[in-house]
Short mmCIF file of C-alpha atoms in Angstrom, two decimals:
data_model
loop_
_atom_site.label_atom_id
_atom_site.label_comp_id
_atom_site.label_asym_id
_atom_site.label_seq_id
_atom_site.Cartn_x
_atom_site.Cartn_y
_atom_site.Cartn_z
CA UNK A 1 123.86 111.94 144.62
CA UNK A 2 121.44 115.03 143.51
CA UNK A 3 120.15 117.29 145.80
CA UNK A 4 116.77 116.57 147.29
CA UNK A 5 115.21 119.75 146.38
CA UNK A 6 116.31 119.05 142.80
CA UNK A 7 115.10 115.35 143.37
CA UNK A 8 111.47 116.78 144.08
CA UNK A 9 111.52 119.40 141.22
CA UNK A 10 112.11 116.35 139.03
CA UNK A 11 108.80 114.74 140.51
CA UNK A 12 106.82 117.70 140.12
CA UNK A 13 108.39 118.20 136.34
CA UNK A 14 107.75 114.26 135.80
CA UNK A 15 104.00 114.34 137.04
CA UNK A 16 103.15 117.26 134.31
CA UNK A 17 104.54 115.18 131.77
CA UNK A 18 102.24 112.57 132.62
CA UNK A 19 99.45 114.75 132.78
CA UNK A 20 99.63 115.91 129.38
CA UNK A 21 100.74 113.08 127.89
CA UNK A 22 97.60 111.21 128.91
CA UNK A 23 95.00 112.17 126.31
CA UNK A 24 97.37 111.13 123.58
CA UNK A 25 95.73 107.63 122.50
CA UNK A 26 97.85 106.96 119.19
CA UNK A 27 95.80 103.64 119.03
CA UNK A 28 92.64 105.08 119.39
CA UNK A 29 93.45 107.65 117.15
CA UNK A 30 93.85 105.37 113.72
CA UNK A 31 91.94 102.84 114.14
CA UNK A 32 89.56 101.97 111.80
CA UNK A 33 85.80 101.60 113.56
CA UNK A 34 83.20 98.86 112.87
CA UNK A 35 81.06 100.44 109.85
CA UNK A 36 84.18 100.32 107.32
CA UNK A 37 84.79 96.72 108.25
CA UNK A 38 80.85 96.11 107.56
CA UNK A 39 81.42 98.23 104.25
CA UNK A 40 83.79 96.46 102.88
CA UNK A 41 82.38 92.95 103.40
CA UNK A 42 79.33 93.86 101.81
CA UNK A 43 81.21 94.31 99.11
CA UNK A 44 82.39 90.92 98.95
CA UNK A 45 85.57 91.95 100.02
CA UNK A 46 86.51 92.96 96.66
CA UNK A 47 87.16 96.56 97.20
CA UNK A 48 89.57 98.95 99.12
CA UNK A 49 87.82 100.03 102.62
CA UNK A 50 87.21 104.05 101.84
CA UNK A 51 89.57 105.48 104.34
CA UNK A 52 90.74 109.35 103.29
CA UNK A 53 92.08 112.22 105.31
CA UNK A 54 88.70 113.15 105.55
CA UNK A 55 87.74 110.18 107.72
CA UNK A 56 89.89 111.26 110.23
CA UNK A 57 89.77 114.74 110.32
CA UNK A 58 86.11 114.11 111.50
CA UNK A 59 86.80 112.04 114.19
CA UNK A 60 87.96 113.85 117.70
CA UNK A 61 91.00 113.52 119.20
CA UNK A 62 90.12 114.58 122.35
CA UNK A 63 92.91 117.28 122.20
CA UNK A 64 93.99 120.33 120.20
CA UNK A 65 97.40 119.06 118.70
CA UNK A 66 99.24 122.36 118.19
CA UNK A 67 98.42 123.31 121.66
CA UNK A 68 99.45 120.22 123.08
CA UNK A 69 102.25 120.42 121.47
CA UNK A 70 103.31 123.78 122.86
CA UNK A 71 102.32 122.51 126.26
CA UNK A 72 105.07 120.24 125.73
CA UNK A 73 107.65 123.25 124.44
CA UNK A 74 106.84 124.32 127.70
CA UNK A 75 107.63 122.15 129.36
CA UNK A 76 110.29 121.15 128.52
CA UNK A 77 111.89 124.75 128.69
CA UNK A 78 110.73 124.64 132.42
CA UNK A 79 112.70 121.10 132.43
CA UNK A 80 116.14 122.99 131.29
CA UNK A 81 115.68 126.11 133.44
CA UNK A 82 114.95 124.57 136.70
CA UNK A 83 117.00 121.21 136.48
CA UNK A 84 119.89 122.43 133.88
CA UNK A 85 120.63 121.57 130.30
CA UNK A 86 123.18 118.90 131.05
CA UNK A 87 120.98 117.08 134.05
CA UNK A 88 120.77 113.82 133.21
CA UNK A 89 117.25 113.80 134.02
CA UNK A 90 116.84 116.68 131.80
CA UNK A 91 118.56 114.46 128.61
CA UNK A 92 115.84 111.78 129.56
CA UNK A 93 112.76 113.61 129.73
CA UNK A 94 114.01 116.34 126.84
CA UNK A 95 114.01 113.23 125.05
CA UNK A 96 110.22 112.45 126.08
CA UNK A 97 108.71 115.63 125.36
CA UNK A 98 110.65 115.92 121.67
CA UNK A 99 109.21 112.46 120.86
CA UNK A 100 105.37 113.12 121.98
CA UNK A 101 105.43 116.26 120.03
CA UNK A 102 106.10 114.31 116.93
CA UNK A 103 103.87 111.94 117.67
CA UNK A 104 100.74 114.75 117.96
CA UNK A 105 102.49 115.74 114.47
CA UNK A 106 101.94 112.19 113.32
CA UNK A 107 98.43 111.84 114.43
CA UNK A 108 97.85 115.47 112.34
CA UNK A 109 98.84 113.56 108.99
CA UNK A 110 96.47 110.92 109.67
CA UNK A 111 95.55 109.64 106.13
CA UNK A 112 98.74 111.24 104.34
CA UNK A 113 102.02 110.15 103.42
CA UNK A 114 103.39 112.37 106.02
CA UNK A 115 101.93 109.86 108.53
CA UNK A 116 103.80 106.94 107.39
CA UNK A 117 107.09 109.10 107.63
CA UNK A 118 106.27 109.97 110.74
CA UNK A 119 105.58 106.63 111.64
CA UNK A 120 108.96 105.29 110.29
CA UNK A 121 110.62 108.22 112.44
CA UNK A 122 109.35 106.61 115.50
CA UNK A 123 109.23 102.98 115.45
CA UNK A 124 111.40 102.40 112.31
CA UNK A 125 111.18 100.71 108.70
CA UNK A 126 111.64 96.94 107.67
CA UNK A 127 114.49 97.46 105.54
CA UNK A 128 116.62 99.17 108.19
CA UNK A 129 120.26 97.77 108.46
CA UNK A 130 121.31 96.79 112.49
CA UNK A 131 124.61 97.21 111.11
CA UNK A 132 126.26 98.00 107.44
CA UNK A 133 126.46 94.48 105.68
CA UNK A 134 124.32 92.34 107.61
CA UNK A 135 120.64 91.70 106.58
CA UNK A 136 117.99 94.04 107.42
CA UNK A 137 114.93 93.26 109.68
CA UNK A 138 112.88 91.92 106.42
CA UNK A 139 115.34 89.84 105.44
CA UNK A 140 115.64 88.47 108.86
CA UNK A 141 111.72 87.82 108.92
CA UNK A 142 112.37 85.74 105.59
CA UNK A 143 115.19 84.14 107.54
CA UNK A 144 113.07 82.45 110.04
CA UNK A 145 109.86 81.84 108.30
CA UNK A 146 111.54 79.01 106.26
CA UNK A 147 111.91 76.93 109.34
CA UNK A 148 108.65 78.27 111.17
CA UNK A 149 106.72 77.13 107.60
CA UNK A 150 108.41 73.31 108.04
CA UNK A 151 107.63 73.15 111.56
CA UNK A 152 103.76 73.89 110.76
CA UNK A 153 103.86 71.91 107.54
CA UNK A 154 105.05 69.20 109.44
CA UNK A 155 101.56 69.44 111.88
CA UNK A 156 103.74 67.55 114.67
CA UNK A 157 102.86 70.58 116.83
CA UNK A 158 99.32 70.70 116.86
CA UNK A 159 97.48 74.18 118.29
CA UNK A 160 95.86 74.32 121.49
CA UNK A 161 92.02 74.22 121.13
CA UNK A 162 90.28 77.91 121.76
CA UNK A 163 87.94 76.90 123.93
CA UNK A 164 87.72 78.86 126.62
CA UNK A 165 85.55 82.00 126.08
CA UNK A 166 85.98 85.37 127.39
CA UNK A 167 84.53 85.04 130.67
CA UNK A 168 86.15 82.24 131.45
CA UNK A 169 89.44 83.47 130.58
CA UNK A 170 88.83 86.75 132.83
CA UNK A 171 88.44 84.17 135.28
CA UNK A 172 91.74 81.99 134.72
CA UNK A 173 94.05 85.10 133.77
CA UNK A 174 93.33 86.79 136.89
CA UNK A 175 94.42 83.46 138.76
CA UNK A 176 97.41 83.34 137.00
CA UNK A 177 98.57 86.64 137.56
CA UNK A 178 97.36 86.87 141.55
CA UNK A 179 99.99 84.01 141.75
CA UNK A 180 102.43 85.17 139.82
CA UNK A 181 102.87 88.91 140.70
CA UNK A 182 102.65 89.38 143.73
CA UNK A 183 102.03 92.49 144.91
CA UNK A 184 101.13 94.36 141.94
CA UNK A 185 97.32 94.19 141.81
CA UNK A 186 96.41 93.48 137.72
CA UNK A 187 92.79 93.94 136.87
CA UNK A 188 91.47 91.35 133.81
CA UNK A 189 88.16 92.79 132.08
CA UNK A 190 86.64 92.46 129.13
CA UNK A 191 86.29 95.01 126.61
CA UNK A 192 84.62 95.27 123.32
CA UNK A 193 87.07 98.20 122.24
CA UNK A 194 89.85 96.69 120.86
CA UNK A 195 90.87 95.04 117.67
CA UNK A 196 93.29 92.50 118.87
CA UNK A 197 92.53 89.48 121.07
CA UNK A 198 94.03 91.22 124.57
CA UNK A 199 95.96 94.65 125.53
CA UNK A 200 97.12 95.70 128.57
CA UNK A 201 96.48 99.10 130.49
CA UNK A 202 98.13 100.69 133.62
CA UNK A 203 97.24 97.98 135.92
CA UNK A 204 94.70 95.63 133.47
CA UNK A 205 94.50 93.23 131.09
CA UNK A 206 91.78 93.80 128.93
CA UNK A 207 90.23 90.41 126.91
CA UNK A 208 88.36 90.69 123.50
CA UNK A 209 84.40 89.80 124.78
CA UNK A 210 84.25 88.24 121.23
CA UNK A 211 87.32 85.90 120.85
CA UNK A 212 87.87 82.80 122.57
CA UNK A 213 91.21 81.57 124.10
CA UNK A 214 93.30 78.47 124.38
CA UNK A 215 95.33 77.72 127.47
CA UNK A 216 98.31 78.52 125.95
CA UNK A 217 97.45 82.07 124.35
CA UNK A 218 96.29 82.67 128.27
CA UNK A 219 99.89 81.73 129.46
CA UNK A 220 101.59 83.92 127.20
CA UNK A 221 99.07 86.79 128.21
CA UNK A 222 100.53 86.18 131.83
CA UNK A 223 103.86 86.87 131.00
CA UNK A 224 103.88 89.39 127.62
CA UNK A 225 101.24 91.49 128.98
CA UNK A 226 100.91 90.91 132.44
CA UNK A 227 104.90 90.76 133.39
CA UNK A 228 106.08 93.06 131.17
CA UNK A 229 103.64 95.79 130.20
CA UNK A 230 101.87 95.95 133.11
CA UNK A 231 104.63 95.08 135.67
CA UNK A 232 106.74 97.97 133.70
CA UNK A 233 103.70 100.44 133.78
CA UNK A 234 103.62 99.52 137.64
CA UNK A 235 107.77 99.58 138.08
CA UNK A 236 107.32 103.27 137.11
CA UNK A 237 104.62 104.21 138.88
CA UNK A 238 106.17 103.20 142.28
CA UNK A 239 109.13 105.71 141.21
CA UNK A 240 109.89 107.78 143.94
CA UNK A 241 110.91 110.87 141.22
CA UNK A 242 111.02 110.14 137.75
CA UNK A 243 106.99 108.79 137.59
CA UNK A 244 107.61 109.59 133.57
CA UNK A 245 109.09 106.07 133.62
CA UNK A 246 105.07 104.81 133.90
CA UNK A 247 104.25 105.88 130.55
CA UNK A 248 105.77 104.52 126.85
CA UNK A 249 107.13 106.42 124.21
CA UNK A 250 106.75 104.79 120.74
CA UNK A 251 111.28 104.38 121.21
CA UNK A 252 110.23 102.44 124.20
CA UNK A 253 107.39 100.37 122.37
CA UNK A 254 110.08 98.98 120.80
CA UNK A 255 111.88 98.22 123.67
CA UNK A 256 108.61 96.70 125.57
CA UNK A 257 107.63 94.58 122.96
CA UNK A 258 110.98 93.14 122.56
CA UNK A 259 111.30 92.41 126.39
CA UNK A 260 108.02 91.14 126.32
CA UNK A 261 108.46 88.29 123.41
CA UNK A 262 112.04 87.61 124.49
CA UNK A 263 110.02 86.56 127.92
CA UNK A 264 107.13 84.57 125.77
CA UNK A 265 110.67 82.53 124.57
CA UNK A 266 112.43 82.14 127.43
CA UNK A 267 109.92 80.88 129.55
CA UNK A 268 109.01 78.29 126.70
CA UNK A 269 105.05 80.12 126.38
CA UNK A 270 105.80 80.97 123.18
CA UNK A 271 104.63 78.34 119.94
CA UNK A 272 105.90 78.56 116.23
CA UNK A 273 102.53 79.90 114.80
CA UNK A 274 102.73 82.94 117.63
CA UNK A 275 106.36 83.77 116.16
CA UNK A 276 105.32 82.91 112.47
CA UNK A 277 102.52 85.68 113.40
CA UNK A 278 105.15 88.56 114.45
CA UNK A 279 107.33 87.52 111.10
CA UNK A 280 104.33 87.98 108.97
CA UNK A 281 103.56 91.12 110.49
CA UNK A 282 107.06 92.21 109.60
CA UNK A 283 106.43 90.45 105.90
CA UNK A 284 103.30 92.18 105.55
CA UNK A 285 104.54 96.22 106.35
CA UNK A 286 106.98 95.44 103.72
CA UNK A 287 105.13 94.31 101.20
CA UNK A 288 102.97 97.61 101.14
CA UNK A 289 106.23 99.55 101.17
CA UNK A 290 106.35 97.90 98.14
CA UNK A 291 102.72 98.53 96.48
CA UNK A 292 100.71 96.23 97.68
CA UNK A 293 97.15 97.49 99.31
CA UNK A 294 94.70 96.37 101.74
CA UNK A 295 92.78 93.79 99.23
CA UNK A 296 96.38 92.05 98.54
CA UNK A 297 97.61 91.94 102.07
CA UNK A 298 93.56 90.75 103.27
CA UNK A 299 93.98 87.96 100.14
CA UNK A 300 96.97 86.99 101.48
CA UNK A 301 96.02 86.13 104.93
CA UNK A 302 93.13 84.44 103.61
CA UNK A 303 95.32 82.45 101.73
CA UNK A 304 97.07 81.41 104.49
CA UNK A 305 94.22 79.74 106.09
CA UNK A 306 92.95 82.58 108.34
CA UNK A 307 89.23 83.47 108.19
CA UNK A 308 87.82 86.44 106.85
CA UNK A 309 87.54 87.94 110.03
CA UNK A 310 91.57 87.74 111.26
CA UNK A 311 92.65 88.29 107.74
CA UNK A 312 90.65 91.59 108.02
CA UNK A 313 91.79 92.44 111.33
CA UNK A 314 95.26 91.95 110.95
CA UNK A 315 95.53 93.98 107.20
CA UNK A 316 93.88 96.76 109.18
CA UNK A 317 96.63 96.83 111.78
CA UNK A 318 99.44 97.75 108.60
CA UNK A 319 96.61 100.56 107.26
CA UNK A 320 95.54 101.99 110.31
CA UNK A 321 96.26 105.96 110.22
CA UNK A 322 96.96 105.52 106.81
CA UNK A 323 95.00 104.86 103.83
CA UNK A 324 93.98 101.29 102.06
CA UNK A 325 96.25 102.32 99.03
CA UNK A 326 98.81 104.40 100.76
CA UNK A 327 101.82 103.68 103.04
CA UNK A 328 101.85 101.68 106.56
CA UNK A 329 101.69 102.44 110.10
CA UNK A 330 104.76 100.66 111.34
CA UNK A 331 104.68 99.83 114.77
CA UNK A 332 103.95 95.97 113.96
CA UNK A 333 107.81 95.56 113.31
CA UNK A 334 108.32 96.90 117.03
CA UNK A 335 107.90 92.80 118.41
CA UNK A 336 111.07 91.34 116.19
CA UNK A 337 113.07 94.69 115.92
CA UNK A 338 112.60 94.96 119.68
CA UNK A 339 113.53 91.52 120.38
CA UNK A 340 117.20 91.77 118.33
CA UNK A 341 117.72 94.61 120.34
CA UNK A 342 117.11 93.29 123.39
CA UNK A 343 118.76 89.82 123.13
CA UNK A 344 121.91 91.72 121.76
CA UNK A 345 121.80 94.15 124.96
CA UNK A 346 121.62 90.96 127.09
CA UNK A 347 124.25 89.13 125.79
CA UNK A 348 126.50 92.10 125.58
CA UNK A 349 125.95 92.24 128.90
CA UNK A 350 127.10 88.59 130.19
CA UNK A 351 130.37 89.22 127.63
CA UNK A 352 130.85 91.97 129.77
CA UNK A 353 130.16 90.41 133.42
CA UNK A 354 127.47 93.28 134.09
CA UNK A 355 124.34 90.71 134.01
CA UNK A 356 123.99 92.50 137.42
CA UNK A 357 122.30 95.72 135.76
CA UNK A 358 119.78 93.93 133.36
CA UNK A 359 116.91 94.51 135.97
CA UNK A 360 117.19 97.80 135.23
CA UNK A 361 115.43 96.91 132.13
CA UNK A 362 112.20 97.01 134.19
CA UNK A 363 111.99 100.06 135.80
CA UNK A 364 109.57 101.44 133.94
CA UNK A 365 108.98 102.03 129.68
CA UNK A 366 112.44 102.35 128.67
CA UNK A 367 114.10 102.65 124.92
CA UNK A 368 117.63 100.48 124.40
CA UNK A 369 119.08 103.69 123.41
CA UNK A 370 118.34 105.18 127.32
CA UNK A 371 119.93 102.27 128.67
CA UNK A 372 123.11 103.85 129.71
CA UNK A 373 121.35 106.74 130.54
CA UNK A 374 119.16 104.73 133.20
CA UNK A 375 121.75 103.18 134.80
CA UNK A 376 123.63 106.64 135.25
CA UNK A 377 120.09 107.60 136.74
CA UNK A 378 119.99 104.98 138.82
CA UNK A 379 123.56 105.43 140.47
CA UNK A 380 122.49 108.91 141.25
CA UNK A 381 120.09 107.54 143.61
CA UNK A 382 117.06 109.06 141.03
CA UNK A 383 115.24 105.77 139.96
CA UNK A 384 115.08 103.31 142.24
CA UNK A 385 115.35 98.99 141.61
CA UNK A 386 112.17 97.77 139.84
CA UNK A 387 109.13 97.06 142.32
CA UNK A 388 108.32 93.66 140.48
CA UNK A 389 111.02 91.51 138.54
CA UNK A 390 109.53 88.40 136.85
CA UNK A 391 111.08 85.06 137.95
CA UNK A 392 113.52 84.63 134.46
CA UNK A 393 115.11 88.07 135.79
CA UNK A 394 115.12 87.88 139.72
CA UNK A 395 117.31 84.64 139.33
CA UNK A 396 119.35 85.56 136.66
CA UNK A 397 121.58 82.29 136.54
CA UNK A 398 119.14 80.65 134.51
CA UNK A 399 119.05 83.39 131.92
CA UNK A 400 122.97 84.04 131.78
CA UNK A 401 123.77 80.39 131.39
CA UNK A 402 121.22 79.88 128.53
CA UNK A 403 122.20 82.71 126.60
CA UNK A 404 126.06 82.09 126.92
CA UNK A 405 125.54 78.69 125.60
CA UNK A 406 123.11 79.87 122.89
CA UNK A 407 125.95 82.56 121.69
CA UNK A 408 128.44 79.35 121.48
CA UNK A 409 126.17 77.12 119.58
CA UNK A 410 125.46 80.12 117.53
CA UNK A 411 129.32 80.41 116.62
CA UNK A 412 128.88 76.51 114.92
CA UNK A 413 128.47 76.54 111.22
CA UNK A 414 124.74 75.39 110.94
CA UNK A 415 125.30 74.68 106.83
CA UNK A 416 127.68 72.11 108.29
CA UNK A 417 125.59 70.94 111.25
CA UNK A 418 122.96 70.65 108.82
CA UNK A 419 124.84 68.05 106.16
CA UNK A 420 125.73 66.10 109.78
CA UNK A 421 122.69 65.29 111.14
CA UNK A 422 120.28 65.35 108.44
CA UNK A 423 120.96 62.10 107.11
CA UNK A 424 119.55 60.64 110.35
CA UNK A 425 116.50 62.01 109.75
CA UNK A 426 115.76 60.24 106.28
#
């Protein structure tokens, strides 16, 4: 066990992390804002949306980047010199303060190709390898759209109507996640300030006032941003030491977004056209890796069926920070790269017979790569057992017995499966 004086040092270290941390709003920071989407349908959506370094430069950050950034060399010299170099804790929030500081380097090249390296540094590219020989995460995304795009073609899974507009949905979310968290008190508000459909905060779920919602897209709110990203936000907050666990570094995007989709599946929320909609994101970050601009990745959602609006939405998520001819903000490969990840880490853990530490996974905004380094905390005594554990993960017989039977079927030759059974489907 560490020493209790050591114990509150950490909290007092952990808080002023948190503290400067907070004005960093990478989001916020890149987005594009209403007049350039207005600009470029007024031009028939024929041309690039003008988006320089210029356009950036003039919008605030709230924050002086190279002095935040020293605020964070600060820190974390205070970090070695009171707790020691070779403190565990010290390795873990070391870790925190390096990666912040590039991210306030990243949000300083917004509208160069600097930012997209930047961007790869922290959440990854599509073409990285898991391991040498095996396909990378693009070629995985082609992988499964084949049988996503029969299931769809096929129309025997219809979509749920949106019908239920924003207010309502406040209404019905907030229901569903009184019942199903108990304890943890989740806000759900509306908010015209955000260009996806929902997004979750430190203890809220905030709705698009302009989109409406089918009963399904409301369930998998429940459990993608309600159970994970605001239960994790919440796990880490109730931290007796290490509060730092409250608050996400892009590493533990990864992490949180592949938690939170391996939940959507799991708990059977999840539809083909949601995970046909985190492939294409993947599809769509490579394709302007490999020269294709906003116009050709807005044509191509358009050509997919979307409307104008989504199709213009969604191409601005791969350009945000960037430019609508240069490289891509890659954070929308976080939700499949995350989920490999974390499916691996689970099933390496049943092989193993230590299911037992996979709550652990929720104490807070963790990376996969801190995983070892989490539990080792938590033997110490210095983070305590997650404060709220979804249902799939308090009772984890459910969990271990589906995944040890999915890693068998997984060992069957599908190519042969495939010439077996097909016939009795002509």
């Amino acid at each position: 066990m560490i020493d209790k004086a050591l114990l509150l040092k950490t909290r007092e270290l952990s808080d002023r992390l948190i503290a400067l941390q907070t004005p960093i709003r990478i989001l916020d920071a890149i987005n594009w804002d209403k007049s350039i989407k207005e600009e470029f349908f007024r031009q028939k959506c024929q041309k690039n949306p003008l988006v320089d370094k210029a356009y950036y430069q003039q919008r605030d950050l709230g924050f002086v980047p190279s002095e935040l950034r020293q605020a964070f060399s600060d820190l974390n010299r205070n970090i070695i010199s009171q707790l020691g170099q070779l403190n565990p804790i010290t390795q873990y929030m070391s870790k925190m303060c390096a990666e912040y500081k590039t991210v306030l380097n990243m949000l300083e090249y917004r509208g160069t190709p600097e930012f997209h390296d930047l961007s790869v540094e922290l959440f990854g590219h599509p073409k990285d390898l898991f391991h040498a020989g095996e396909p990378s995460l693009s070629e995985l995304a082609n992988m499964l759209e084949m049988p996503l795009k029969n299931l769809l073609a096929a129309d025997i899974l219809p979509d749920d109507p949106k019908n239920i507009d924003a207010d309502a949905a406040v209404k019905i979310l907030a229901e569903q996640v009184a019942t199903s968290m108990p304890g943890i008190d989740v806000e759900v508000i509306i908010s015209d300030g955000i260009v996806s459909d929902a997004a979750a905060g430190a203890n809220n779920i905030k709705l698009n006032q302009d989109v409406k919602f089918s009963q399904r897209e409301l369930d998998i709110l429940e459990v993608h941003e309600g159970w994970i990203h605001v239960g994790t936000t919440q796990n880490g907050l109730a931290q007796p030491y290490l509060t730092c666990l409250s608050k996400g570094t892009p590493s533990s995007t990864v992490t949180q977004e592949g938690l939170a989709v391996l939940t959507e599946i799991i708990t059977l929320k999840s539809t083909p056209r949601r995970l046909a909609k985190l492939v294409n994101r993947i599809q769509a970050v490579t394709k302007v890796i490999d020269g294709a601009e906003f116009v050709d990745i807005y044509r191509d959602y358009v050509a997919q069926g979307l409307s104008k609006d989504e199709s213009y939405t969604l191409a601005q998520r791969v350009f945000r920070g960037s430019t609508a001819t240069g490289l891509p903000f890659t954070k929308d490969i976080a939700y499949i790269k995350g989920f490999v990840l974390v499916y691996n880490l689970i099933r390496v853990a049943i092989q193993l017979g230590r299911i037992d530490q996979l709550p652990l996974l929720l104490v807070g905004k963790i990376s996969i790569d801190d995983f070892r380094l989490i539990s080792q905390l938590h033997d110490l005594g210095v983070i305590e057992n997650p404060k709220f554990v979804p249902p799939h993960f308090k009772d984890l017989r459910g969990l271990a017995t589906w995944l040890s039977f999915g890693r068998f079927i997984g060992n069957l030759s599908f190519e042969q499966l495939e010439n077996d059974y097909k016939p009795l489907f002509l």
